Coordinates of C-alpha atoms in Angstrom, one line a residue:
Chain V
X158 CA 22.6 -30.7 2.5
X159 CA 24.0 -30.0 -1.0
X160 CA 25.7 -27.3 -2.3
X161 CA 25.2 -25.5 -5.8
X162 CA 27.6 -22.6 -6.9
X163 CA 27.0 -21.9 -10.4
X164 CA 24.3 -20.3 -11.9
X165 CA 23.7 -22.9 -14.6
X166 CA 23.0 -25.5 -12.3
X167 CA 19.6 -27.2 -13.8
X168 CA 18.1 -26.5 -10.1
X169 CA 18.6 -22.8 -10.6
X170 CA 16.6 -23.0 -13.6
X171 CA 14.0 -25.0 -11.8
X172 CA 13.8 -22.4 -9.2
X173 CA 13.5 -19.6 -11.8
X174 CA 10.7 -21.1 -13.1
X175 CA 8.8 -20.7 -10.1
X176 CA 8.7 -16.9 -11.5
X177 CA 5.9 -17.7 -13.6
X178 CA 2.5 -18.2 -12.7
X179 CA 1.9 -21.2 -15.4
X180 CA 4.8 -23.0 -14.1
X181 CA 3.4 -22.6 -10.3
X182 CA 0.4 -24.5 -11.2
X183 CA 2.4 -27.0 -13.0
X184 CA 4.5 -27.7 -9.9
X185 CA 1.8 -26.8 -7.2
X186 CA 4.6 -25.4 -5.7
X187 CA 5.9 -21.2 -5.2
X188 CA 9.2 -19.3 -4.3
X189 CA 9.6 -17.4 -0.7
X190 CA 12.2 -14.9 0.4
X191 CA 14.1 -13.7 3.4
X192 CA 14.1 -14.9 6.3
X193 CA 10.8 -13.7 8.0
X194 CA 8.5 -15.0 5.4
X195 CA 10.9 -18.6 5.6
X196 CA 10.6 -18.5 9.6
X197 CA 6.9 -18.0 9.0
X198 CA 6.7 -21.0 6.5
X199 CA 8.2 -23.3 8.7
X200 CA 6.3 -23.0 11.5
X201 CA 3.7 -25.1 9.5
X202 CA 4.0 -28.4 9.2
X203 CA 5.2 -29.5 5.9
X204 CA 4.8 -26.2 4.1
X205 CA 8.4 -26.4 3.0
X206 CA 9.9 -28.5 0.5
X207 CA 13.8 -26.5 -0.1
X208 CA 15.3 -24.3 1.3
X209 CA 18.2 -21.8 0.0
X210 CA 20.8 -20.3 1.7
X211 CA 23.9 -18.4 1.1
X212 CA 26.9 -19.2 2.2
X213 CA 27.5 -16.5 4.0
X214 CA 24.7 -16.5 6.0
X215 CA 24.0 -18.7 8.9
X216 CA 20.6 -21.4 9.7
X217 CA 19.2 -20.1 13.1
X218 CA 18.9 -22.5 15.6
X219 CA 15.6 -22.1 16.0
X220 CA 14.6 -23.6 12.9
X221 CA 12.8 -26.6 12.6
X222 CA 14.2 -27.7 9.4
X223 CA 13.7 -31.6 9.5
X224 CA 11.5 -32.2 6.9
X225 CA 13.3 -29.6 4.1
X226 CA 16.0 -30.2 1.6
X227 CA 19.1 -28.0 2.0
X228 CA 21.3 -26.2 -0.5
X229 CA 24.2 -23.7 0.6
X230 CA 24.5 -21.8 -2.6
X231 CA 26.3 -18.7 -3.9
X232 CA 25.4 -15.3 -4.0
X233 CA 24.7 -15.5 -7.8
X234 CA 22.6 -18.5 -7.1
X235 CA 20.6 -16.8 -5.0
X236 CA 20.3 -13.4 -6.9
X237 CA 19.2 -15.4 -9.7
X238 CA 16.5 -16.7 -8.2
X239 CA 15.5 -13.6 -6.5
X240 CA 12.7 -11.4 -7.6
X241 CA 14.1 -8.7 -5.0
X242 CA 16.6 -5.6 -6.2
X243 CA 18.4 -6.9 -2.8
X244 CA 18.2 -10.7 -2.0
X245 CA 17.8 -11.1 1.2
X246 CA 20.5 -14.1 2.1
X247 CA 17.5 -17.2 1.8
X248 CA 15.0 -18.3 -0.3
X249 CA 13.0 -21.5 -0.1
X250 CA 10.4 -23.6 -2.5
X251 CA 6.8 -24.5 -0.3
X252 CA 4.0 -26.1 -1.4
X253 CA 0.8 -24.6 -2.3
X254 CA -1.5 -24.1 0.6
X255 CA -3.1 -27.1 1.7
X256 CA -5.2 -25.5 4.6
X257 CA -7.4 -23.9 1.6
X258 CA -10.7 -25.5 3.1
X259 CA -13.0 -22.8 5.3
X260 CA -14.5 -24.4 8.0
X261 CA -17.2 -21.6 7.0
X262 CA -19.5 -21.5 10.5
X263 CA -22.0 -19.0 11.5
X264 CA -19.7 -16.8 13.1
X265 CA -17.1 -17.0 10.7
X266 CA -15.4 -13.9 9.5
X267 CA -15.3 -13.4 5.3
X268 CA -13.1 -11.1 3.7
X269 CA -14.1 -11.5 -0.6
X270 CA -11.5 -9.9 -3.2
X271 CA -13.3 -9.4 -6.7
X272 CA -10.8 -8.9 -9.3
X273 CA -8.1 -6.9 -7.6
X274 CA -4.7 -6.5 -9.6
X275 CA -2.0 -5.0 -7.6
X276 CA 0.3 -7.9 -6.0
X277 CA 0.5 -5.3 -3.6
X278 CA -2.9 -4.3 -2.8
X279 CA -3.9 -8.6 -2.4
X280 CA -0.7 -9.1 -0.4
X281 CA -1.5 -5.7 2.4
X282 CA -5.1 -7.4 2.6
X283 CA -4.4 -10.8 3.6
X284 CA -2.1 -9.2 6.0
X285 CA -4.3 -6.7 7.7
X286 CA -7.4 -9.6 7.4
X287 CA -5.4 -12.2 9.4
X288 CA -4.5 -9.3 11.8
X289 CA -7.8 -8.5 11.8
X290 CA -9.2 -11.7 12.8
X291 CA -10.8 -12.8 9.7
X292 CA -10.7 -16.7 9.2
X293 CA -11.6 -17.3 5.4
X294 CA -10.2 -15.3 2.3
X295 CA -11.8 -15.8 -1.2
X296 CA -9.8 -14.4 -4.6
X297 CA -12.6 -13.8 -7.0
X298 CA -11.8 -14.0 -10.5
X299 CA -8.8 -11.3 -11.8
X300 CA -7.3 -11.0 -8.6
X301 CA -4.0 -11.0 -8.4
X302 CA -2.1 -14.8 -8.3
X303 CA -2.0 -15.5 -4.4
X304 CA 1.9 -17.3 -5.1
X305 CA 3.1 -14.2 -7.5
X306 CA 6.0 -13.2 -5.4
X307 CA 5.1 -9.5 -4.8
X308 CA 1.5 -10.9 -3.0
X309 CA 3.9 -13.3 -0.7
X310 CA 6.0 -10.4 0.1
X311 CA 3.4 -8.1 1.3
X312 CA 1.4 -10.8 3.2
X313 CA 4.5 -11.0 5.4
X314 CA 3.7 -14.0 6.3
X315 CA 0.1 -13.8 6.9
X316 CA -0.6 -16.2 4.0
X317 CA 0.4 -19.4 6.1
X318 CA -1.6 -18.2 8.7
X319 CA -5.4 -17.9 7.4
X320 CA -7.4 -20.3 5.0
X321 CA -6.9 -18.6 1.5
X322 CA -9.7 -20.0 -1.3
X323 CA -9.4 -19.1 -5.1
X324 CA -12.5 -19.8 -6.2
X325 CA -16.1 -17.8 -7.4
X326 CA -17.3 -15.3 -6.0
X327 CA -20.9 -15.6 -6.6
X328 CA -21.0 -19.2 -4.7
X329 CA -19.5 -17.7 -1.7
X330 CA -21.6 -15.2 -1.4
X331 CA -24.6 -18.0 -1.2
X332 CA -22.7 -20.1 1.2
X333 CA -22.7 -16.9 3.7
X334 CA -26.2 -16.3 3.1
X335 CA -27.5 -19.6 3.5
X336 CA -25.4 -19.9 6.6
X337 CA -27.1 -16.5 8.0
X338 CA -23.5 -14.3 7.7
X339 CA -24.6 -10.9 6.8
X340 CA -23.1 -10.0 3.2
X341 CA -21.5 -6.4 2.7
X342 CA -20.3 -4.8 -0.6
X343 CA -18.8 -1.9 -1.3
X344 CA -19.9 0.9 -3.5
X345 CA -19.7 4.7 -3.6
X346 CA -22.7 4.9 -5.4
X347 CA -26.6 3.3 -3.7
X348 CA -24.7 2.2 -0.9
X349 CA -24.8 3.0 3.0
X350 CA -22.0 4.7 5.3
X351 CA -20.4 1.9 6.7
X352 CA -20.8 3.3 9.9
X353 CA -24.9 2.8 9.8
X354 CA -24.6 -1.0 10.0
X355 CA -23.7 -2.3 13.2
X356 CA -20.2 -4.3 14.3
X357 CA -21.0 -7.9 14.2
X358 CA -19.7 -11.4 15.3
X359 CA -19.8 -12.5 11.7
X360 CA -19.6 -11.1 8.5
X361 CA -18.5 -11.1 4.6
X362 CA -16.9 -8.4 3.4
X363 CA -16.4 -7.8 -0.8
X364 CA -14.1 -5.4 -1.8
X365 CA -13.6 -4.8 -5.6
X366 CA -11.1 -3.6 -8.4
X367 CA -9.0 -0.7 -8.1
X368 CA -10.7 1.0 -10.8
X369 CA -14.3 -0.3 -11.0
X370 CA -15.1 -1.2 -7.6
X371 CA -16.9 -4.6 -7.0
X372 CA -18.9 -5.7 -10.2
X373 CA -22.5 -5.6 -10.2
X374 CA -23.7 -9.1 -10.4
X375 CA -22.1 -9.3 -7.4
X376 CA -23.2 -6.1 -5.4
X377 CA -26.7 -6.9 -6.0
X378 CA -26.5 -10.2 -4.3
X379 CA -25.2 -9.1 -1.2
X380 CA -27.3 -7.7 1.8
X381 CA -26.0 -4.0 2.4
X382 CA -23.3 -2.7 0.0
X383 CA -21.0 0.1 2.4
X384 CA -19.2 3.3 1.5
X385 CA -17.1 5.2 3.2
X386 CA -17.2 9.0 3.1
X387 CA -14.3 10.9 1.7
X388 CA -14.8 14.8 4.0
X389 CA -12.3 15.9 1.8
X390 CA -11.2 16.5 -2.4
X391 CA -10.0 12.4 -2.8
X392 CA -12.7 10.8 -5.3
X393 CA -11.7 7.6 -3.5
X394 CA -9.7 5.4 -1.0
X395 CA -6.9 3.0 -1.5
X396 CA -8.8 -0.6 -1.7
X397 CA -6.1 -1.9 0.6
X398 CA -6.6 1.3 3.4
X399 CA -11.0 1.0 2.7
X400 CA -10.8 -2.8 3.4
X401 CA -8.7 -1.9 6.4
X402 CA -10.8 0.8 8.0
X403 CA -14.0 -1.8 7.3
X404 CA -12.7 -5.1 8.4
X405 CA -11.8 -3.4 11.9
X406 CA -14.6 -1.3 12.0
X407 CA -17.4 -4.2 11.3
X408 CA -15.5 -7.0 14.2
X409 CA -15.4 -3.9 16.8
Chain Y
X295 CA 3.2 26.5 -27.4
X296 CA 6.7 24.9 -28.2
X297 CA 7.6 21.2 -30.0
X298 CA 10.4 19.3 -29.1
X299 CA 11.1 16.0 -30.7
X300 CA 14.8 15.0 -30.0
X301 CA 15.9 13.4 -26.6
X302 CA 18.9 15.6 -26.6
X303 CA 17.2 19.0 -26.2
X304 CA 18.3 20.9 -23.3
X305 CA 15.1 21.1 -22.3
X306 CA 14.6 17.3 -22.0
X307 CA 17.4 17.2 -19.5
X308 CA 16.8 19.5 -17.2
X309 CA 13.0 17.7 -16.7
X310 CA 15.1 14.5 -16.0
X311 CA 17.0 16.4 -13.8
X312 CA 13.7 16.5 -11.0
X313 CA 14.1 13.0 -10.6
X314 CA 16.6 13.9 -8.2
X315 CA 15.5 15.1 -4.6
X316 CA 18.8 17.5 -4.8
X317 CA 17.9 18.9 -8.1
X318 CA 14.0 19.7 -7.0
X319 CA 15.0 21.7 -3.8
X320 CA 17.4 23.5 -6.7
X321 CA 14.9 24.4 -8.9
X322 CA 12.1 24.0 -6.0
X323 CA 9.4 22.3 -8.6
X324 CA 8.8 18.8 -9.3
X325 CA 7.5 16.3 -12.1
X326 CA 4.1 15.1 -12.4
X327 CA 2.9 12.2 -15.0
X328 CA -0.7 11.3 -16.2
X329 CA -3.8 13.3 -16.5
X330 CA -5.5 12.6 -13.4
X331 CA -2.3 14.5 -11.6
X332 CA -2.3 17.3 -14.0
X333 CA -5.5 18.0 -14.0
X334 CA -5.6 18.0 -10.3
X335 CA -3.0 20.0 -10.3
X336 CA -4.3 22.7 -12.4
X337 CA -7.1 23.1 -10.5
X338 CA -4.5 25.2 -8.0
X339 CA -4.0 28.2 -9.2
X340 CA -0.3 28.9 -10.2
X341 CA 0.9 25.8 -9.3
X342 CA 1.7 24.1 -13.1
X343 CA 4.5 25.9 -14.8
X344 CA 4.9 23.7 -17.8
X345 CA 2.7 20.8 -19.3
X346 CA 4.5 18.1 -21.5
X347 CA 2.1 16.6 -24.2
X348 CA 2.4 13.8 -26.4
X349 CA 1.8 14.7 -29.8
X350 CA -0.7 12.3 -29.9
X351 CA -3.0 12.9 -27.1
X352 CA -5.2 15.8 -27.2
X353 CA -5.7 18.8 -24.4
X354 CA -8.9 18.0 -22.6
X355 CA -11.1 21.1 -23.1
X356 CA -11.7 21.7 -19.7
X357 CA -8.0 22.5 -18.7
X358 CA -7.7 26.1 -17.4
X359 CA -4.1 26.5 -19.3
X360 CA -3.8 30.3 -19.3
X361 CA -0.8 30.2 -16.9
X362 CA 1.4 27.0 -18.3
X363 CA 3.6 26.6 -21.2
X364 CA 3.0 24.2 -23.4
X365 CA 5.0 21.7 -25.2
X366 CA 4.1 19.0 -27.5
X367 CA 6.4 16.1 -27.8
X368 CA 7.2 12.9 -29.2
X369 CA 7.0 10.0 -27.4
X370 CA 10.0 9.0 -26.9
X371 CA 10.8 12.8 -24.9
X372 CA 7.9 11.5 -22.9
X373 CA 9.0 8.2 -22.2
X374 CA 12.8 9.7 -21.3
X375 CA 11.4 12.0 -18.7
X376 CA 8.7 9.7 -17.3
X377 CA 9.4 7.3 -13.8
X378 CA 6.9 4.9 -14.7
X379 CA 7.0 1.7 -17.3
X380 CA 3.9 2.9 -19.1
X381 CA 4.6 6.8 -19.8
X382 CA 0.2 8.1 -19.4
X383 CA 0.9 10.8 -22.4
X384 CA 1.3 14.1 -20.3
X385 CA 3.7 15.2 -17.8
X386 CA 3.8 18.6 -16.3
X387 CA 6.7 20.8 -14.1
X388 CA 4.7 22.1 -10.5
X389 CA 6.3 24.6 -8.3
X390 CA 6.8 23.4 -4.6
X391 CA 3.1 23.3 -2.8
X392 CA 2.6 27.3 -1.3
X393 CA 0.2 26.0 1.0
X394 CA 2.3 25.0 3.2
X395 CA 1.5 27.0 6.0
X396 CA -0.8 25.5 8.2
X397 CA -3.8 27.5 10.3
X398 CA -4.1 25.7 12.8
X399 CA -7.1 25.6 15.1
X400 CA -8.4 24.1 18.4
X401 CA -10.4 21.8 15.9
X402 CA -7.8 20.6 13.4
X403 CA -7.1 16.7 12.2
X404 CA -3.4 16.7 12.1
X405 CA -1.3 13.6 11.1
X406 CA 2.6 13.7 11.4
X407 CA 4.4 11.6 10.1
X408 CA 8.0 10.4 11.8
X409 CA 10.3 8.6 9.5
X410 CA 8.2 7.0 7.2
X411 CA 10.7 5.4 4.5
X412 CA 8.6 4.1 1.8
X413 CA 7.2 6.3 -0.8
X414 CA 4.0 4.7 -1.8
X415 CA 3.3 4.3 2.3
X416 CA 3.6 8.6 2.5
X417 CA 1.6 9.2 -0.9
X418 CA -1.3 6.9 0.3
X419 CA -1.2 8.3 3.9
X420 CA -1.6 11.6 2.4
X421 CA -4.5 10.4 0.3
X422 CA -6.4 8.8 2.7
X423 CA -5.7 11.7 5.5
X424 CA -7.2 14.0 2.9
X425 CA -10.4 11.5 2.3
X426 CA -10.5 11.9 6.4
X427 CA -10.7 15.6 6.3
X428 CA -7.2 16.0 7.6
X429 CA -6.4 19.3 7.2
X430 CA -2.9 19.5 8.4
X431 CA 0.3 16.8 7.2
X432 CA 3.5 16.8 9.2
X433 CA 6.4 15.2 7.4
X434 CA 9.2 14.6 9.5
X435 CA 13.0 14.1 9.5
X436 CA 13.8 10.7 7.6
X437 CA 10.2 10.9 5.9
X438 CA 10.5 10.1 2.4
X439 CA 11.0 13.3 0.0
X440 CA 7.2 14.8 -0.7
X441 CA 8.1 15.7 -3.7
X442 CA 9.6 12.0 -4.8
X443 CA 7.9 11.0 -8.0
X444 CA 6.3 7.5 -6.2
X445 CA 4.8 9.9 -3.0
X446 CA 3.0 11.9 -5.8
X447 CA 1.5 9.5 -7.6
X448 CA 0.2 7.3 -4.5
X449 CA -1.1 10.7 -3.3
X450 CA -3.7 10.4 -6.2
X451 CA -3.4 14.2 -7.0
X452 CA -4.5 15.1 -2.9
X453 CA -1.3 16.6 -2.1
X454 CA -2.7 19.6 -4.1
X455 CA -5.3 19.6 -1.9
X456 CA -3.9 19.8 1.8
X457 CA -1.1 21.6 3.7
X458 CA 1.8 19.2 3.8
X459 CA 4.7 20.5 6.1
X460 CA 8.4 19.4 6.5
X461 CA 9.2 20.4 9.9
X462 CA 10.4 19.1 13.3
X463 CA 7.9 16.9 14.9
X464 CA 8.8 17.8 18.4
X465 CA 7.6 22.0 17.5
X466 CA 4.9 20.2 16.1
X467 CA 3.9 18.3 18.9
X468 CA 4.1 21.3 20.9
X469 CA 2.2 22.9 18.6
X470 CA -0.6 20.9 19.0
X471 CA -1.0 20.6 22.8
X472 CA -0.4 24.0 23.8
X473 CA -3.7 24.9 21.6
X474 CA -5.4 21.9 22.6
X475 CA -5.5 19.1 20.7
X476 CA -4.7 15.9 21.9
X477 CA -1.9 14.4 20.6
X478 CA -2.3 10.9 20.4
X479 CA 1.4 8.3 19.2
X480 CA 0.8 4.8 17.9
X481 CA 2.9 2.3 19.7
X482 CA 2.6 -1.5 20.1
X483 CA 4.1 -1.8 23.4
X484 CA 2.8 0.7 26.3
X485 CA 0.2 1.6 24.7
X486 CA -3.9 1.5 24.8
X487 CA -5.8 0.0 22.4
X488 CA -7.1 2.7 20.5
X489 CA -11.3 1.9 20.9
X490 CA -10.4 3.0 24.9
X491 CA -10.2 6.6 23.3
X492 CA -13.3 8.6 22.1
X493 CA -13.7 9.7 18.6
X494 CA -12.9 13.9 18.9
X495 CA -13.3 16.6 16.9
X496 CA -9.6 17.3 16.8
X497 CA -6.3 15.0 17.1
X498 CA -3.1 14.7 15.9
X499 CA -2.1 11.4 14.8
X500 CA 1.5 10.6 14.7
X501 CA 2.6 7.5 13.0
X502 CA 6.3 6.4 12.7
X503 CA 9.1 4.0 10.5
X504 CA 7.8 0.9 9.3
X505 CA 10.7 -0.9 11.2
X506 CA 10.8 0.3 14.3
X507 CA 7.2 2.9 14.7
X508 CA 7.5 6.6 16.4
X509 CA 10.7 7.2 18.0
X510 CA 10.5 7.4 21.6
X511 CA 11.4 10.8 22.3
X512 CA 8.2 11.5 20.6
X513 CA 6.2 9.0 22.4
X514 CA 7.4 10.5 25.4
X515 CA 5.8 13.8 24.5
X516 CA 2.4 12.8 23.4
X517 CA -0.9 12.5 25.8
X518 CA -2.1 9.3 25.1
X519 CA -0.1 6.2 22.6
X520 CA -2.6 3.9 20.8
X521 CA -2.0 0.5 19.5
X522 CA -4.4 -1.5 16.8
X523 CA -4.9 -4.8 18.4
X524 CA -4.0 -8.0 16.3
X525 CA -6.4 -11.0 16.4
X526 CA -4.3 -12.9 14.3
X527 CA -0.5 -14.3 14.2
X528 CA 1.0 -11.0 12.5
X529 CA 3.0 -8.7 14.1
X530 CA 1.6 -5.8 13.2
X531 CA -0.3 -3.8 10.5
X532 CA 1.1 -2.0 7.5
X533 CA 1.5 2.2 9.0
X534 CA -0.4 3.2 5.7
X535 CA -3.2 1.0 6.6
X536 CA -2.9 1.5 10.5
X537 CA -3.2 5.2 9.8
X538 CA -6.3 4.5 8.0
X539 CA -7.7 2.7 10.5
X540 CA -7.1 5.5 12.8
X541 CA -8.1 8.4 11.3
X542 CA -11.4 7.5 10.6
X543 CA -11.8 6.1 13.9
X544 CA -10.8 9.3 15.6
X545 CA -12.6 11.5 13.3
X546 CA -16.1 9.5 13.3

């Protein structure tokens, strides 16, 4: 256990760094807060390098904190690390996922994000798709950076729990074809009413951009692409709320 | 049509002043930015008092403008009224929605909402309940402020386009069942998962705090409480996203 007070401390600079998405992939390593998100980090095995904790707050017992570096620090400290108007008393530094291999069967479950932006938006839907059951995520190209600090937060803790790839979207797509998982886009226009295809054991969804849906290249690849109807004025859902009503609609 | 360049014109304050809840239920309008809003906006009649123009956009032609004064601005009046980082070149002063009285029906959609604290979680409940054909909104006590300048913009322009109604939810919930329509709550403990329920033509929905759901007094009061089961290790679904879920599940 060490203890770090001032602000200028080279590890406080360290851990700022973590901010930035360039110096993430340098250090293959991201920045959590609060205690949920650290109690959710810890329950897997060597997920957790440091961990940060004011001095006025206390470890829970229930911690399995063997394999972590300490550091009581101050207040400061820990607001200077913090990407949060109100810190929420601990922070800690894990390691990229390592469980980032799919064990991709046929009745595996697919949820595909093509170039979503909003922290936000990524964050809600790993959340809702590991609540939902789904065991494989894959951020397409221009999605949002799975360690920025606002996706994290929203996962609430979802992101140590599910198999989270960043890679093309165009090669998963084949991989679920070839291994007979039925492939849906999404699309207001040539599509389907989602509620014309039938729930299934297994399946890929691909939801797209908040602006310009799913690109093309890939909606023309995949087997059915989905809309759902809007009964009233909206021109269109939240992507986070659409890949909501979807993902629980198609694993009924 | 008036200009106004300086930052200090009376005029410029009292538009920053609706950035305060207080202030609004003063002067009972509110502040819109960007012109998806304002155009939504205008296409209720009497609703936009004044629309606030940056001298270097231009009015799209299609804007029925007969009943709103017009100023044009300089940018940095724009950027001093605006909430948002990236001021979208018009603003406009709407009175307080009119249509706020609900008629409701043996076959309305309500959704209430019961202490919901987060802004962007009430502005993209109200968006999607619209999408769903919702045709009555219940915001009750402890519900963020419909009129908060995040709610708005999550709405996506639909709160011009559905009653929304700041009452108690109890009178609404007896509302509801002495004309008829079930009142289902959303509860994780007590409660049926929500498939056990057919899809009706009428329901009230009511959804509550992200902390700690519907109060029970409430739950007490409804016919049936629903929960969205969770396949996965989180504890529970984000409301905005759980009322999606819902809503179109009810209303298919």
């Amino acid at each position: 256990m060490k203890r770090i007070d001032s602000v200028k401390n080279p590890k406080v600079k360290q851990w700022k760094k973590l901010h930035k998405k360039k110096e993430r992939e340098i250090a293959k390593t991201f920045l959590i807060e609060g205690f949920h998100l650290v109690e959710e980090a810890l329950k897997v095995d060597g997920l957790v390098e440091e961990i940060i904790i004011s001095e006025n707050e206390n470890i829970p017992a229930n911690w399995k904190i063997d394999n972590a570096t300490w550091y009581i620090v101050s207040d400061d400290v820990l607001k200077a690390i913090s990407e949060t108007e109100t810190p929420q008393g601990v922070s800690a530094v894990c390691q990229f996922q390592s469980n980032n291999e799919s064990m991709l069967t046929k009745s595996s479950k697919v949820l595909m994000l093509d170039n979503v932006q909003d922290p936000g938006n990524v964050g809600t839907m790993i959340r809702t798709a590991e609540a939902a059951g789904i065991d494989t995520i894959v951020l397409g190209d221009g999605t949002a950076d799975l360690y920025n600090g606002k996706v994290v937060r929203a996962t609430q803790g979802a992101i140590f729990h599910v198999p989270i790839i960043r890679e093309n979207l165009q090669t998963w797509i084949e991989k679920c074809k070839e291994i007979g998982i039925p492939v849906y886009g999404t699309a207001l226009e040539n599509g389907m009413p989602y509620t014309d295809v039938k729930p299934t054991t297994s399946f890929a969804l691909l939801v797209g951009n908040e602006g310009q849906g799913v690109a093309k290249e890939y909606l023309s690849k995949t087997d059915k692409n989905l809309y759902i109807p809007i009964y009233g004025k909206s021109e269109s859902l939240n992507v986070g709320i659409a890949a909501g009503i979807l993902m629980y609609y198609l694993r009924t």
